[in-house]
mmCIF file of C-alpha atoms in Angstrom:
data_model
loop_
_atom_site.group_PDB
_atom_site.id
_atom_site.type_symbol
_atom_site.label_atom_id
_atom_site.label_comp_id
_atom_site.label_asym_id
_atom_site.label_seq_id
_atom_site.Cartn_x
_atom_site.Cartn_y
_atom_site.Cartn_z
ATOM 1 C CA GLU R 26 -16.700 -1.550 -8.409
ATOM 2 C CA HIS R 27 -19.195 -4.318 -7.636
ATOM 3 C CA LEU R 28 -16.949 -5.983 -5.061
ATOM 4 C CA LEU R 29 -15.960 -2.679 -3.454
ATOM 5 C CA LYS R 30 -19.559 -1.455 -3.295
ATOM 6 C CA LYS R 31 -20.653 -4.736 -1.707
ATOM 7 C CA GLN R 32 -18.052 -4.425 1.084
ATOM 8 C CA VAL R 33 -18.743 -0.724 1.718
ATOM 9 C CA LYS R 34 -22.412 -1.598 2.132
ATOM 10 C CA LYS R 35 -21.691 -4.623 4.340
ATOM 11 C CA TYR R 36 -19.652 -2.569 6.812
ATOM 12 C CA GLU R 37 -21.721 0.632 6.463
ATOM 13 C CA ALA R 38 -18.527 2.482 5.541
ATOM 14 C CA ASP R 39 -18.322 6.091 4.357
ATOM 15 C CA SER R 40 -16.490 5.256 1.135
ATOM 16 C CA GLY R 41 -14.147 2.855 -0.628
ATOM 17 C CA ILE R 42 -11.262 2.951 -3.102
ATOM 18 C CA ALA R 43 -9.541 0.313 -5.203
ATOM 19 C CA VAL R 44 -6.635 0.631 -7.648
ATOM 20 C CA VAL R 45 -5.169 -2.076 -9.896
ATOM 21 C CA MET R 46 -1.828 -1.531 -11.665
ATOM 22 C CA ASP R 47 0.690 -3.519 -13.672
ATOM 23 C CA PRO R 48 3.870 -3.006 -11.589
ATOM 24 C CA ASN R 49 6.164 -3.641 -14.542
ATOM 25 C CA SER R 50 4.724 -1.101 -16.978
ATOM 26 C CA GLY R 51 2.874 1.383 -14.767
ATOM 27 C CA GLU R 52 -0.382 0.705 -16.658
ATOM 28 C CA ILE R 53 -3.429 1.460 -14.519
ATOM 29 C CA TYR R 54 -5.967 -1.262 -15.224
ATOM 30 C CA ALA R 55 -8.660 0.081 -12.915
ATOM 31 C CA MET R 56 -9.580 2.820 -10.455
ATOM 32 C CA ALA R 57 -12.798 2.557 -8.475
ATOM 33 C CA ASN R 58 -14.484 4.994 -6.088
ATOM 34 C CA ILE R 59 -17.536 4.256 -3.966
ATOM 35 C CA PRO R 60 -19.952 6.106 -3.712
ATOM 36 C CA GLN R 61 -20.241 6.465 -7.463
ATOM 37 C CA PHE R 62 -21.795 9.222 -9.557
ATOM 38 C CA ASN R 63 -23.345 9.360 -12.999
ATOM 39 C CA PRO R 64 -21.192 11.536 -15.311
ATOM 40 C CA ASN R 65 -24.195 11.968 -17.635
ATOM 41 C CA SER R 66 -25.937 13.971 -14.923
ATOM 42 C CA PHE R 67 -23.030 15.129 -12.792
ATOM 43 C CA ASN R 68 -24.804 18.332 -11.717
ATOM 44 C CA LYS R 69 -27.097 16.207 -9.558
ATOM 45 C CA PHE R 70 -24.122 15.150 -7.417
ATOM 46 C CA VAL R 71 -22.210 17.200 -4.865
ATOM 47 C CA PRO R 72 -18.584 18.057 -5.796
ATOM 48 C CA GLU R 73 -17.284 15.688 -3.109
ATOM 49 C CA ALA R 74 -18.920 12.739 -4.886
ATOM 50 C CA ARG R 75 -17.291 13.670 -8.209
ATOM 51 C CA LYS R 76 -13.721 13.496 -6.943
ATOM 52 C CA ASN R 77 -11.383 10.699 -8.024
ATOM 53 C CA ASN R 78 -10.099 9.999 -4.536
ATOM 54 C CA THR R 79 -7.406 7.639 -5.810
ATOM 55 C CA VAL R 80 -5.368 10.671 -6.900
ATOM 56 C CA VAL R 81 -7.072 13.713 -5.345
ATOM 57 C CA SER R 82 -7.368 12.747 -1.676
ATOM 58 C CA SER R 83 -4.603 11.762 0.697
ATOM 59 C CA TYR R 84 -4.761 9.624 3.811
ATOM 60 C CA GLU R 85 -2.533 8.515 6.628
ATOM 61 C CA PRO R 86 -1.752 5.021 5.328
ATOM 62 C CA GLY R 87 -1.168 3.235 8.607
ATOM 63 C CA SER R 88 0.540 -0.136 8.547
ATOM 64 C CA ILE R 89 0.571 -0.575 4.757
ATOM 65 C CA PHE R 90 3.474 1.900 5.001
ATOM 66 C CA LYS R 91 5.627 -0.484 7.083
ATOM 67 C CA PRO R 92 7.098 -2.223 3.991
ATOM 68 C CA ILE R 93 8.694 1.114 3.079
ATOM 69 C CA VAL R 94 10.805 1.314 6.254
ATOM 70 C CA ALA R 95 11.649 -2.405 6.014
ATOM 71 C CA ALA R 96 12.745 -2.106 2.381
ATOM 72 C CA ALA R 97 14.869 0.945 3.180
ATOM 73 C CA ALA R 98 16.642 -0.819 6.069
ATOM 74 C CA LEU R 99 17.316 -3.910 3.950
ATOM 75 C CA ASP R 100 18.533 -1.840 1.017
ATOM 76 C CA GLN R 101 20.954 0.078 3.223
ATOM 77 C CA GLY R 102 22.295 -3.225 4.539
ATOM 78 C CA ILE R 103 21.748 -2.195 8.146
ATOM 79 C CA SER R 104 19.264 -4.973 8.843
ATOM 80 C CA GLN R 105 18.297 -8.461 7.646
ATOM 81 C CA PRO R 106 14.940 -10.282 7.462
ATOM 82 C CA ASN R 107 15.777 -12.589 10.378
ATOM 83 C CA GLU R 108 17.358 -9.946 12.605
ATOM 84 C CA LYS R 109 15.567 -9.759 15.939
ATOM 85 C CA PHE R 110 14.249 -6.573 17.528
ATOM 86 C CA PHE R 111 12.942 -6.234 21.076
ATOM 87 C CA CYS R 112 9.373 -4.939 20.865
ATOM 88 C CA GLU R 113 9.193 -3.795 24.492
ATOM 89 C CA ASN R 114 6.319 -6.123 25.472
ATOM 90 C CA GLY R 115 3.767 -3.784 23.962
ATOM 91 C CA LYS R 116 4.650 -0.373 25.405
ATOM 92 C CA PHE R 117 7.380 1.999 24.213
ATOM 93 C CA LYS R 118 7.935 5.534 25.456
ATOM 94 C CA ILE R 119 9.306 8.225 23.138
ATOM 95 C CA GLY R 120 9.639 11.566 24.886
ATOM 96 C CA ARG R 121 6.402 11.919 26.827
ATOM 97 C CA THR R 122 4.379 9.731 24.462
ATOM 98 C CA ASN R 123 3.596 6.074 25.097
ATOM 99 C CA ILE R 124 3.211 4.026 21.925
ATOM 100 C CA ARG R 125 1.361 0.729 22.109
ATOM 101 C CA GLU R 126 0.569 -2.143 19.810
ATOM 102 C CA ALA R 127 -2.814 -2.649 18.196
ATOM 103 C CA SER R 128 -5.165 -4.841 20.279
ATOM 104 C CA ASN R 129 -2.716 -4.414 23.184
ATOM 105 C CA HIS R 130 -0.406 -7.098 21.818
ATOM 106 C CA LYS R 131 2.673 -7.625 23.946
ATOM 107 C CA PHE R 132 5.450 -8.707 21.616
ATOM 108 C CA GLY R 133 8.925 -9.486 22.873
ATOM 109 C CA LEU R 134 11.649 -10.426 20.398
ATOM 110 C CA LEU R 135 10.486 -10.428 16.770
ATOM 111 C CA THR R 136 12.419 -10.794 13.532
ATOM 112 C CA MET R 137 11.868 -8.186 10.838
ATOM 113 C CA ARG R 138 9.613 -10.532 8.898
ATOM 114 C CA GLU R 139 7.612 -11.253 12.064
ATOM 115 C CA ILE R 140 7.312 -7.511 12.688
ATOM 116 C CA ILE R 141 5.710 -7.075 9.268
ATOM 117 C CA ALA R 142 3.601 -10.245 9.550
ATOM 118 C CA ASN R 143 2.266 -9.282 12.993
ATOM 119 C CA SER R 144 2.148 -5.572 12.105
ATOM 120 C CA SER R 145 4.085 -4.490 15.186
ATOM 121 C CA ASN R 146 4.198 -0.699 15.566
ATOM 122 C CA ILE R 147 7.059 -0.845 18.034
ATOM 123 C CA GLY R 148 8.991 -3.196 15.769
ATOM 124 C CA ALA R 149 8.601 -0.734 12.887
ATOM 125 C CA ILE R 150 9.894 2.037 15.146
ATOM 126 C CA LYS R 151 12.949 -0.037 16.096
ATOM 127 C CA ILE R 152 13.739 -0.625 12.392
ATOM 128 C CA ALA R 153 13.324 3.099 11.668
ATOM 129 C CA GLN R 154 15.574 4.062 14.579
ATOM 130 C CA LYS R 155 18.288 1.789 13.265
ATOM 131 C CA LEU R 156 17.858 3.252 9.780
ATOM 132 C CA GLY R 157 17.980 6.837 11.031
ATOM 133 C CA LYS R 158 16.021 9.964 10.178
ATOM 134 C CA ASP R 159 18.113 11.072 7.194
ATOM 135 C CA SER R 160 18.118 7.731 5.375
ATOM 136 C CA PHE R 161 14.447 7.087 6.093
ATOM 137 C CA TYR R 162 13.466 10.489 4.714
ATOM 138 C CA GLU R 163 15.555 9.974 1.580
ATOM 139 C CA TYR R 164 13.912 6.598 0.866
ATOM 140 C CA ILE R 165 10.436 8.021 1.448
ATOM 141 C CA ARG R 166 11.222 10.618 -1.223
ATOM 142 C CA LYS R 167 12.773 8.028 -3.545
ATOM 143 C CA PHE R 168 9.587 5.973 -3.325
ATOM 144 C CA GLY R 169 7.710 9.017 -4.639
ATOM 145 C CA PHE R 170 5.968 10.305 -1.527
ATOM 146 C CA GLY R 171 5.680 14.049 -1.022
ATOM 147 C CA GLU R 172 5.470 14.763 -4.757
ATOM 148 C CA LYS R 173 2.713 14.466 -7.347
ATOM 149 C CA THR R 174 2.575 11.429 -9.587
ATOM 150 C CA SER R 175 2.724 12.472 -13.232
ATOM 151 C CA ILE R 176 -0.447 10.644 -14.228
ATOM 152 C CA ARG R 177 -2.601 12.565 -16.725
ATOM 153 C CA LEU R 178 -5.578 13.175 -14.461
ATOM 154 C CA PRO R 179 -6.908 16.409 -12.926
ATOM 155 C CA GLY R 180 -6.470 17.411 -9.313
ATOM 156 C CA VAL R 181 -3.524 15.155 -8.476
ATOM 157 C CA SER R 182 -2.342 15.634 -4.879
ATOM 158 C CA SER R 183 1.225 15.382 -3.622
ATOM 159 C CA GLY R 184 0.121 14.116 -0.223
ATOM 160 C CA LEU R 185 1.799 15.517 2.861
ATOM 161 C CA LEU R 186 5.357 14.876 4.025
ATOM 162 C CA GLY R 187 6.871 17.237 6.556
ATOM 163 C CA LYS R 188 10.311 18.656 5.845
ATOM 164 C CA ARG R 189 13.071 16.664 7.458
ATOM 165 C CA LYS R 190 14.268 19.675 9.469
ATOM 166 C CA ASN R 191 10.801 19.972 11.016
ATOM 167 C CA TRP R 192 10.582 16.370 12.213
ATOM 168 C CA THR R 193 10.204 16.076 15.978
ATOM 169 C CA GLU R 194 11.589 13.221 18.071
ATOM 170 C CA LEU R 195 8.213 11.534 17.591
ATOM 171 C CA SER R 196 8.118 11.936 13.779
ATOM 172 C CA LEU R 197 10.499 9.095 12.940
ATOM 173 C CA ALA R 198 8.436 6.724 15.090
ATOM 174 C CA SER R 199 5.027 7.863 13.835
ATOM 175 C CA ILE R 200 5.940 7.770 10.153
ATOM 176 C CA SER R 201 7.451 4.288 10.465
ATOM 177 C CA PHE R 202 3.952 2.872 11.008
ATOM 178 C CA GLY R 203 2.151 5.230 8.641
ATOM 179 C CA HIS R 204 1.077 8.182 10.757
ATOM 180 C CA GLU R 205 2.191 11.831 10.473
ATOM 181 C CA ILE R 206 2.387 11.334 6.700
ATOM 182 C CA ALA R 207 -0.423 11.531 4.132
ATOM 183 C CA VAL R 208 -0.296 9.685 0.815
ATOM 184 C CA THR R 209 -2.655 9.226 -2.110
ATOM 185 C CA PRO R 210 -3.789 5.690 -2.900
ATOM 186 C CA LEU R 211 -2.009 5.899 -6.258
ATOM 187 C CA GLN R 212 1.273 6.923 -4.602
ATOM 188 C CA MET R 213 1.020 3.856 -2.391
ATOM 189 C CA VAL R 214 0.404 1.575 -5.376
ATOM 190 C CA VAL R 215 3.330 3.039 -7.324
ATOM 191 C CA ALA R 216 5.633 2.645 -4.300
ATOM 192 C CA LEU R 217 4.705 -0.989 -3.663
ATOM 193 C CA SER R 218 5.096 -1.648 -7.395
ATOM 194 C CA ALA R 219 8.744 -0.642 -7.041
ATOM 195 C CA ILE R 220 9.139 -3.249 -4.306
ATOM 196 C CA ALA R 221 7.330 -5.830 -6.454
ATOM 197 C CA ASN R 222 9.019 -5.323 -9.820
ATOM 198 C CA GLY R 223 12.656 -5.588 -8.795
ATOM 199 C CA GLY R 224 13.210 -2.079 -7.492
ATOM 200 C CA ASN R 225 12.138 0.433 -10.161
ATOM 201 C CA LEU R 226 9.703 3.303 -9.650
ATOM 202 C CA MET R 227 7.481 3.346 -12.748
ATOM 203 C CA GLU R 228 5.450 6.257 -14.057
ATOM 204 C CA PRO R 229 1.728 5.409 -13.801
ATOM 205 C CA HIS R 230 -0.451 5.950 -16.877
ATOM 206 C CA ILE R 231 -4.074 5.299 -17.834
ATOM 207 C CA THR R 232 -3.797 5.211 -21.641
ATOM 208 C CA LYS R 233 -1.778 3.089 -24.060
ATOM 209 C CA ALA R 234 -2.018 5.638 -26.866
ATOM 210 C CA LEU R 235 -3.784 8.717 -28.195
ATOM 211 C CA MET R 236 -5.657 8.167 -31.436
ATOM 212 C CA ARG R 237 -7.187 10.361 -34.110
ATOM 213 C CA GLU R 238 -9.343 9.045 -36.949
ATOM 214 C CA GLY R 239 -8.296 5.492 -36.137
ATOM 215 C CA LYS R 240 -4.564 6.253 -36.205
ATOM 216 C CA ILE R 241 -2.143 6.346 -33.280
ATOM 217 C CA ILE R 242 -0.730 9.863 -32.910
ATOM 218 C CA GLU R 243 1.087 9.264 -29.607
ATOM 219 C CA GLU R 244 2.026 5.982 -27.943
ATOM 220 C CA ILE R 245 2.386 6.031 -24.170
ATOM 221 C CA LYS R 246 5.326 3.775 -23.391
ATOM 222 C CA PRO R 247 6.402 2.515 -19.963
ATOM 223 C CA ARG R 248 8.848 4.920 -18.317
ATOM 224 C CA LYS R 249 11.155 4.171 -15.406
ATOM 225 C CA ILE R 250 11.498 7.166 -13.127
ATOM 226 C CA ARG R 251 14.414 5.818 -11.064
ATOM 227 C CA ARG R 252 15.745 2.786 -9.252
ATOM 228 C CA VAL R 253 14.680 2.844 -5.613
ATOM 229 C CA ILE R 254 15.966 -0.441 -4.169
ATOM 230 C CA SER R 255 18.139 -3.301 -5.403
ATOM 231 C CA GLU R 256 16.810 -6.523 -6.911
ATOM 232 C CA LYS R 257 18.123 -8.342 -3.841
ATOM 233 C CA THR R 258 16.050 -6.102 -1.551
ATOM 234 C CA SER R 259 13.013 -6.614 -3.776
ATOM 235 C CA HIS R 260 13.380 -10.393 -3.446
ATOM 236 C CA GLN R 261 13.833 -10.175 0.343
ATOM 237 C CA MET R 262 10.702 -8.042 0.624
ATOM 238 C CA MET R 263 8.751 -10.514 -1.497
ATOM 239 C CA GLU R 264 9.538 -13.281 0.991
ATOM 240 C CA ILE R 265 8.626 -11.029 3.942
ATOM 241 C CA LEU R 266 5.315 -9.958 2.397
ATOM 242 C CA LYS R 267 4.457 -13.527 1.364
ATOM 243 C CA PHE R 268 4.946 -14.526 5.005
ATOM 244 C CA ALA R 269 2.610 -11.678 6.082
ATOM 245 C CA VAL R 270 -0.153 -13.193 3.943
ATOM 246 C CA LYS R 271 0.563 -16.839 4.710
ATOM 247 C CA ASP R 272 1.141 -16.597 8.467
ATOM 248 C CA GLY R 273 0.354 -13.004 9.439
ATOM 249 C CA THR R 274 -2.500 -10.507 9.431
ATOM 250 C CA GLY R 275 -3.140 -10.881 5.677
ATOM 251 C CA LYS R 276 -4.486 -14.465 5.598
ATOM 252 C CA LYS R 277 -7.827 -13.418 4.079
ATOM 253 C CA ALA R 278 -5.991 -11.971 1.044
ATOM 254 C CA ALA R 279 -4.711 -15.397 -0.038
ATOM 255 C CA VAL R 280 -5.707 -16.382 -3.582
ATOM 256 C CA ASP R 281 -6.154 -20.062 -4.378
ATOM 257 C CA GLY R 282 -3.415 -21.249 -6.729
ATOM 258 C CA PHE R 283 -1.232 -18.150 -6.410
ATOM 259 C CA ASP R 284 1.376 -16.854 -3.973
ATOM 260 C CA VAL R 285 0.364 -13.397 -2.731
ATOM 261 C CA ALA R 286 2.651 -10.816 -1.114
ATOM 262 C CA GLY R 287 1.034 -8.000 0.816
ATOM 263 C CA LYS R 288 0.336 -5.971 3.934
ATOM 264 C CA THR R 289 -2.716 -5.018 5.962
ATOM 265 C CA GLY R 290 -3.400 -1.575 7.379
ATOM 266 C CA THR R 291 -5.758 -0.217 10.030
ATOM 267 C CA ALA R 292 -5.108 3.501 10.457
ATOM 268 C CA GLN R 293 -6.774 5.591 13.137
ATOM 269 C CA LYS R 294 -8.298 8.692 11.557
ATOM 270 C CA TYR R 295 -6.956 12.071 12.677
ATOM 271 C CA ILE R 296 -9.701 14.414 13.851
ATOM 272 C CA ALA R 297 -8.652 18.003 13.127
ATOM 273 C CA ALA R 298 -11.252 19.517 15.452
ATOM 274 C CA THR R 299 -9.839 17.756 18.520
ATOM 275 C CA LYS R 300 -6.240 17.491 17.220
ATOM 276 C CA SER R 301 -6.200 13.843 18.210
ATOM 277 C CA TYR R 302 -6.666 10.373 16.745
ATOM 278 C CA SER R 303 -10.120 8.837 16.832
ATOM 279 C CA LYS R 304 -10.698 5.682 18.826
ATOM 280 C CA THR R 305 -13.731 4.759 16.707
ATOM 281 C CA GLU R 306 -12.955 5.824 13.119
ATOM 282 C CA PHE R 307 -10.410 3.991 10.957
ATOM 283 C CA VAL R 308 -9.258 3.539 7.379
ATOM 284 C CA SER R 309 -8.992 -0.199 6.706
ATOM 285 C CA SER R 310 -6.733 -1.269 3.859
ATOM 286 C CA PHE R 311 -4.806 -4.013 2.146
ATOM 287 C CA ILE R 312 -2.124 -3.649 -0.503
ATOM 288 C CA GLY R 313 -0.427 -6.535 -2.251
ATOM 289 C CA TYR R 314 0.737 -8.154 -5.460
ATOM 290 C CA ALA R 315 0.394 -11.447 -7.305
ATOM 291 C CA PRO R 316 1.847 -13.755 -8.381
ATOM 292 C CA ALA R 317 4.436 -12.878 -5.740
ATOM 293 C CA ASP R 318 7.502 -14.167 -7.612
ATOM 294 C CA LYS R 319 6.461 -12.737 -10.992
ATOM 295 C CA PRO R 320 3.977 -9.960 -10.284
ATOM 296 C CA ARG R 321 1.345 -9.012 -12.831
ATOM 297 C CA LEU R 322 -0.905 -6.959 -10.553
ATOM 298 C CA VAL R 323 -0.515 -4.611 -7.609
ATOM 299 C CA ILE R 324 -3.855 -3.969 -5.934
ATOM 300 C CA LEU R 325 -4.813 -1.555 -3.157
ATOM 301 C CA VAL R 326 -8.167 -1.644 -1.384
ATOM 302 C CA MET R 327 -9.085 1.065 1.136
ATOM 303 C CA ILE R 328 -12.378 1.248 3.019
ATOM 304 C CA ASP R 329 -13.047 4.412 4.988
ATOM 305 C CA ASN R 330 -14.649 4.226 8.413
ATOM 306 C CA PRO R 331 -16.183 0.714 8.431
ATOM 307 C CA LYS R 332 -18.587 0.038 11.282
ATOM 308 C CA GLY R 333 -18.393 -2.870 13.698
ATOM 309 C CA VAL R 334 -15.104 -4.356 12.462
ATOM 310 C CA ASN R 335 -12.218 -2.167 11.339
ATOM 311 C CA TRP R 336 -9.228 -4.466 10.781
ATOM 312 C CA GLY R 337 -7.744 -4.207 7.289
ATOM 313 C CA GLY R 338 -7.156 -7.942 7.268
ATOM 314 C CA VAL R 339 -10.892 -8.551 7.758
ATOM 315 C CA VAL R 340 -12.500 -5.649 5.858
ATOM 316 C CA ALA R 341 -10.165 -4.922 2.931
ATOM 317 C CA ALA R 342 -8.186 -8.143 2.364
ATOM 318 C CA PRO R 343 -11.180 -10.201 1.126
ATOM 319 C CA VAL R 344 -11.893 -7.562 -1.549
ATOM 320 C CA PHE R 345 -8.267 -7.777 -2.653
ATOM 321 C CA ARG R 346 -8.612 -11.558 -2.891
ATOM 322 C CA GLU R 347 -11.701 -11.365 -5.097
ATOM 323 C CA ILE R 348 -10.296 -8.647 -7.379
ATOM 324 C CA ALA R 349 -6.975 -10.476 -7.718
ATOM 325 C CA SER R 350 -8.574 -13.859 -8.379
ATOM 326 C CA LYS R 351 -10.894 -12.583 -11.115
ATOM 327 C CA SER R 352 -8.246 -10.323 -12.677
ATOM 328 C CA LEU R 353 -5.556 -13.001 -12.857
ATOM 329 C CA ARG R 354 -8.016 -15.327 -14.583
ATOM 330 C CA TYR R 355 -9.096 -12.565 -16.951
ATOM 331 C CA LEU R 356 -5.450 -11.958 -17.880
ATOM 332 C CA ASN R 357 -4.860 -15.714 -18.296
ATOM 333 C CA VAL R 358 -2.065 -15.742 -15.729
ATOM 334 C CA PRO R 359 -1.256 -19.401 -14.972
ATOM 335 C CA SER R 360 -1.600 -20.604 -11.389
ATOM 336 C CA SER R 361 1.273 -22.269 -9.550
ATOM 337 C CA LYS R 362 -0.007 -25.742 -10.515
ATOM 338 C CA GLU R 363 -0.455 -24.737 -14.148
ATOM 339 C CA ARG R 364 3.057 -23.298 -14.265
ATOM 340 C CA VAL R 365 4.496 -26.546 -12.889
ATOM 341 C CA PHE R 366 2.535 -28.528 -15.487
ATOM 342 C CA ILE R 367 3.835 -26.310 -18.296
ATOM 343 C CA LEU R 368 7.422 -26.693 -17.035
ATOM 344 C CA ASP R 369 7.020 -30.469 -16.741
ATOM 345 C CA ARG R 370 5.773 -30.706 -20.310
ATOM 346 C CA ALA R 371 8.666 -28.548 -21.509
#
């Protein structure tokens, strides 16, 4: 909460969200919402301030959704991490709509891992086109989007995923880079956890047990909902997402002593009144996990409508880094150097 509040204030943002989860068990370690409210005097706060936006509100995720289309294509075996896609030198026409890259980048040939590292919209579209509408839709559903998570909290939203039969020729393209779909922050964390943990979608939960008079009356055990992708695909995605942090847009998420896998997002906000995307309002985000090869934490940071700078890699990634660094130490997770030392002694 401290780190999130500090960044929201720094960028004069409307709000901020952070979620921390163990990808292997589904245990939610933390949920934070800024602005905060005092539950001891909740009547002094407007209803909007009392919402737990990590489960109640849904957002167009933007580029943090690109790992979903990449994982689906890899899992189907129709693409490989080093396969090259032509990214149209920055301008791609679908129907009557011209789609461009962020910051007017003009990418030519990029491999899949370069597409994710550089956050190419057109590259994501090319992967989605190769995957196809039916397969992409099925994987989106398998990852848990379009349905409520079963966490025991009030007001849980299912997000918004249009029926496959209603997709237009532009839908496949838009959804590939996280537009025309709305997800809750918790849905996004649960989905990336499936990529991180070897391929299993885990049920998220906020309690270990229910107790009465000092005795456990119900233990909440980890529950696998379903397998989404193979272990091989999970490993391939780990390498891709590590590259995105090491050499791509996620450099500011790097944690000293640990390999981090993750993805930045900078989503234009949809303005209902004008039925168009804003050129000045964005949701900046970063989602990732650490240690990359043996994940203990999946962390999502979203900052709504930052002023001045809006890139997820600049606004949200540093908050991820600080949360991850402190949390890994708190959990006594050994760094890469410490793990090598332990192995050497063994």
